[in-house]
Amino acid sequence: MSRVEAILTQLKDVAANPAKALADYKAETGKGAVGIMPVYAPEEMIHATGFLPMGIWGAQGKTISQARTYLPPFACSIMQQVMELQCEGAYDELSAVLFSVPCDTLKCLSQKWKGTSPVIVFTHPQNRGLEAANQFLVTEYELVKAQLEKYLGVKITNVALENSIAVYNENRVAMREFVEVAAEYPQVIDAVSRHAVFKSRQFMLKEKHTELVKELIAEVKAMPVEPWDGKKVVVTGIMLEPNELLDIFNEFKIAIVADDLAQESRQIRVDVLDSEEGPLYRLAKVWQQMYGCSLATDTKKGRGKMLINKTIQTGADAIIVAMMKFCDPEEWDYPVMFREFEEKGIKNLTIEVDQEVSSFEQIKTRLQSFVEMM
Ligand code: SF4
């Protein structure tokens, strides 16, 4: 097995086994993990405690039954799964769960958490352009910090926070380079592998993840660039899972050359900038700088233009919108984006992401026809 294959296998294992990642981390450090609900949270603050930050992004193919008691059937697919898993006690090992509430479904879920872990809820202000928004978020983060310290029994120092910010910035830079390398080498980094590199960063300490990603980049870049005889796409949405769905991309030679997925590139889009105001202010400023996301209010609606630019820059053939079933914020962005794609003559296809389904034949047929049309 080559070193590239070995690294990808390691990252795929982590992505597929978060419970094992947590057990290994506990055995190694004696510390536990803090869950992070989608989409954004000051993860650096958890890293600074020495606990493992772990993303909570649902699961695939689980039949929803208990969750129906607490959520209407039109709540988004991912939160139906999260609620079902909560009811089964899947998150009870977590020492706490961090919750931002930028959409109605997350607001509801934060108020009816059914697991036993303590829940820490905070608000991202939506009038983001104001300096007052930064100050408000600093106050929210002070409360988050105090609760983390209480539940985890640790003190979060500014030195530890600054160190964690540097670790995360380094990871984001490495991941942005990985995105470019994956676009250049689709024969080596296929859709499943690309996703695993992103997903594994949710269940690993970022410094370890960065080390592997940097090694992966160096190994891949040492290979010759081969011409790609398939199609290239930009994908956008909340997430694009599971592997069975990504296998279809591989089968029809559809390379993902850029993404705007909340689970993937939106997490690495914005770095934490320097500031004299201290680490909490630095973390708060990230929200003001965020762009192109359905959850971060943008009255100018720049997401469509961002995606069109990405499509042109990467030479992609089309944009694929991965629409999370019943996700209101994404559905509200869609008509504006769609009109802009059509006006610019950008080919586009929308597929529905439903975590409850386990059959992908319909999507397969649609992707096959789309490729043939291209
Ligand atoms: S942003 Fe969309 S997918 Fe995420 S919790 Fe809200 S409604 Fe669900």
Coordinates of N, CA and C in Angstrom, one line a residue, residues 200-282:
S200 N -13.0 13.5 8.7 CA -12.1 13.0 9.8 C -11.7 14.2 10.6
R201 N -11.6 15.4 10.1 CA -11.2 16.5 10.9 C -12.2 16.9 12.0
Q202 N -13.4 16.3 11.9 CA -14.4 16.5 13.0 C -14.1 15.6 14.2
F203 N -13.3 14.6 14.0 CA -13.2 13.6 15.1 C -11.7 13.4 15.5
M204 N -10.9 14.4 15.1 CA -9.4 14.2 15.4 C -8.9 15.6 16.0
L205 N -7.9 15.5 16.8 CA -7.3 16.8 17.1 C -6.7 17.4 15.9
K206 N -6.9 18.7 15.7 CA -6.6 19.3 14.5 C -5.1 19.3 14.2
E207 N -4.2 19.3 15.2 CA -2.8 19.2 14.9 C -2.4 17.9 14.2
K208 N -3.1 16.8 14.7 CA -2.8 15.5 14.1 C -3.3 15.4 12.7
H209 N -4.5 16.0 12.5 CA -5.1 16.0 11.2 C -4.3 16.8 10.2
T210 N -3.8 18.0 10.7 CA -3.0 18.8 9.8 C -1.7 18.1 9.4
E211 N -1.1 17.4 10.3 CA 0.1 16.7 10.0 C -0.1 15.6 8.8
L212 N -1.2 14.9 9.0 CA -1.5 13.9 7.9 C -1.9 14.6 6.6
V213 N -2.7 15.6 6.7 CA -3.1 16.3 5.4 C -1.9 16.9 4.7
K214 N -0.9 17.5 5.5 CA 0.3 18.0 4.9 C 1.1 16.9 4.2
E215 N 1.2 15.8 4.9 CA 1.9 14.7 4.3 C 1.2 14.2 3.0
L216 N -0.1 14.1 3.1 CA -0.9 13.7 2.0 C -0.6 14.6 0.8
I217 N -0.7 15.9 1.0 CA -0.5 16.9 -0.1 C 0.9 16.7 -0.7
A218 N 1.9 16.6 0.1 CA 3.3 16.4 -0.4 C 3.4 15.2 -1.2
E219 N 2.8 14.1 -0.8 CA 2.9 12.8 -1.5 C 2.2 12.9 -2.9
V220 N 1.0 13.5 -2.8 CA 0.2 13.6 -4.1 C 0.8 14.5 -5.1
K221 N 1.4 15.7 -4.6 CA 2.0 16.6 -5.5 C 3.3 16.1 -6.1
A222 N 3.8 15.0 -5.5 CA 5.0 14.4 -6.1 C 4.6 13.6 -7.4
M223 N 3.4 13.3 -7.5 CA 2.9 12.5 -8.7 C 2.7 13.4 -9.9
P224 N 2.7 12.8 -11.1 CA 2.4 13.6 -12.3 C 0.9 13.9 -12.4
V225 N 0.6 15.1 -12.9 CA -0.8 15.4 -13.1 C -1.3 14.8 -14.4
E226 N -2.3 14.0 -14.3 CA -2.9 13.3 -15.4 C -4.1 14.1 -16.0
P227 N -4.3 14.0 -17.3 CA -5.6 14.7 -17.8 C -6.8 14.0 -17.3
W228 N -7.9 14.7 -17.0 CA -9.1 14.1 -16.5 C -10.1 14.0 -17.6
D229 N -10.6 12.8 -17.9 CA -11.5 12.7 -19.0 C -13.0 12.6 -18.5
G230 N -13.2 12.9 -17.2 CA -14.6 12.9 -16.7 C -15.1 14.4 -16.6
K231 N -16.1 14.6 -15.8 CA -16.7 15.9 -15.6 C -16.2 16.5 -14.3
K232 N -16.3 17.8 -14.2 CA -15.8 18.5 -13.0 C -17.0 19.3 -12.5
V233 N -17.3 19.3 -11.2 CA -18.4 20.0 -10.6 C -18.0 20.7 -9.3
V234 N -18.8 21.8 -9.0 CA -18.7 22.5 -7.7 C -20.0 22.0 -7.0
V235 N -19.8 21.6 -5.7 CA -21.0 21.2 -5.0 C -21.3 22.2 -3.9
T236 N -22.6 22.4 -3.6 CA -23.0 23.4 -2.5 C -24.2 22.8 -1.7
G237 N -24.3 23.2 -0.5 CA -25.3 22.7 0.4 C -24.8 22.5 1.8
I238 N -25.6 21.8 2.6 CA -25.2 21.5 4.0 C -24.1 20.4 4.0
M239 N -24.4 19.3 3.4 CA -23.5 18.2 3.4 C -23.8 17.3 2.2
L240 N -22.8 16.5 1.8 CA -23.0 15.5 0.7 C -22.5 14.2 1.2
E241 N -23.4 13.4 1.7 CA -23.1 12.1 2.3 C -24.3 11.2 1.8
P242 N -24.2 9.9 2.0 CA -23.1 9.1 2.6 C -22.2 8.7 1.4
N243 N -21.3 7.7 1.7 CA -20.3 7.3 0.7 C -21.0 6.6 -0.5
E244 N -22.2 6.0 -0.2 CA -22.9 5.3 -1.3 C -23.3 6.4 -2.4
L245 N -23.6 7.6 -1.9 CA -23.9 8.7 -2.8 C -22.7 9.2 -3.6
L246 N -21.6 9.3 -2.8 CA -20.4 9.7 -3.4 C -19.8 8.7 -4.4
D247 N -20.1 7.4 -4.1 CA -19.7 6.4 -5.0 C -20.2 6.6 -6.4
I248 N -21.5 7.2 -6.5 CA -22.1 7.4 -7.8 C -21.3 8.5 -8.5
F249 N -20.8 9.5 -7.8 CA -19.9 10.5 -8.4 C -18.7 9.8 -9.0
N250 N -18.1 8.9 -8.3 CA -16.9 8.2 -8.8 C -17.3 7.3 -10.0
E251 N -18.4 6.6 -9.9 CA -18.8 5.7 -11.0 C -19.0 6.5 -12.3
F252 N -19.5 7.7 -12.3 CA -19.8 8.5 -13.5 C -18.6 9.5 -13.7
K253 N -17.5 9.3 -13.0 CA -16.3 10.2 -13.2 C -16.7 11.7 -13.1
I254 N -17.4 12.0 -12.0 CA -17.7 13.4 -11.6 C -16.7 13.8 -10.5
A255 N -15.8 14.6 -10.9 CA -14.8 15.1 -9.9 C -15.3 16.3 -9.2
I256 N -15.2 16.4 -7.8 CA -15.6 17.6 -7.1 C -14.4 18.5 -7.0
V257 N -14.4 19.6 -7.7 CA -13.2 20.4 -7.8 C -13.3 21.6 -6.8
A258 N -14.4 21.8 -6.2 CA -14.6 22.8 -5.2 C -15.9 22.5 -4.5
D259 N -16.0 23.0 -3.3 CA -17.3 22.8 -2.6 C -17.6 24.0 -1.7
D260 N -18.9 24.1 -1.5 CA -19.4 25.1 -0.5 C -20.3 24.4 0.4
L261 N -19.9 23.3 0.9 CA -20.7 22.5 1.9 C -20.5 23.1 3.3
A262 N -21.6 23.1 4.1 CA -21.4 23.6 5.4 C -20.5 22.7 6.2
Q263 N -20.6 21.4 5.9 CA -19.8 20.4 6.7 C -18.3 20.4 6.2
E264 N -18.1 21.0 5.0 CA -16.7 20.9 4.5 C -16.1 22.3 4.4
S265 N -16.1 22.9 3.2 CA -15.3 24.1 3.0 C -15.8 25.4 3.8
R266 N -17.1 25.4 4.1 CA -17.5 26.6 4.9 C -16.8 26.5 6.3
Q267 N -16.4 25.4 6.7 CA -15.7 25.3 8.0 C -14.2 25.8 7.9
I268 N -13.7 25.9 6.7 CA -12.3 26.3 6.6 C -12.2 27.6 5.8
R269 N -13.3 28.2 5.5 CA -13.3 29.4 4.6 C -12.6 30.6 5.3
V270 N -12.9 30.8 6.6 CA -12.5 32.1 7.2 C -11.5 31.7 8.3
D271 N -10.3 32.4 8.3 CA -9.4 32.2 9.4 C -9.7 33.2 10.5
V272 N -9.1 32.9 11.7 CA -9.2 33.8 12.8 C -8.1 34.8 12.6
L273 N -8.5 36.1 12.5 CA -7.5 37.2 12.3 C -6.9 37.6 13.6
D274 N -5.7 38.3 13.4 CA -5.0 38.9 14.6 C -5.8 40.1 15.1
S275 N -5.7 40.3 16.4 CA -6.3 41.5 17.0 C -5.7 41.7 18.3
E276 N -5.6 43.0 18.7 CA -5.1 43.3 20.0 C -6.2 43.1 21.1
E277 N -7.4 42.8 20.6 CA -8.6 42.8 21.6 C -8.7 41.5 22.4
G278 N -7.8 40.5 22.1 CA -7.9 39.3 22.8 C -8.5 38.1 22.1
P279 N -8.3 36.9 22.5 CA -8.7 35.7 21.8 C -10.3 35.6 21.6
L280 N -11.1 36.0 22.5 CA -12.5 35.9 22.4 C -13.0 36.8 21.3
Y281 N -12.4 38.0 21.2 CA -12.8 39.0 20.2 C -12.4 38.4 18.8
R282 N -11.2 37.9 18.8 CA -10.7 37.3 17.5 C -11.7 36.2 17.0

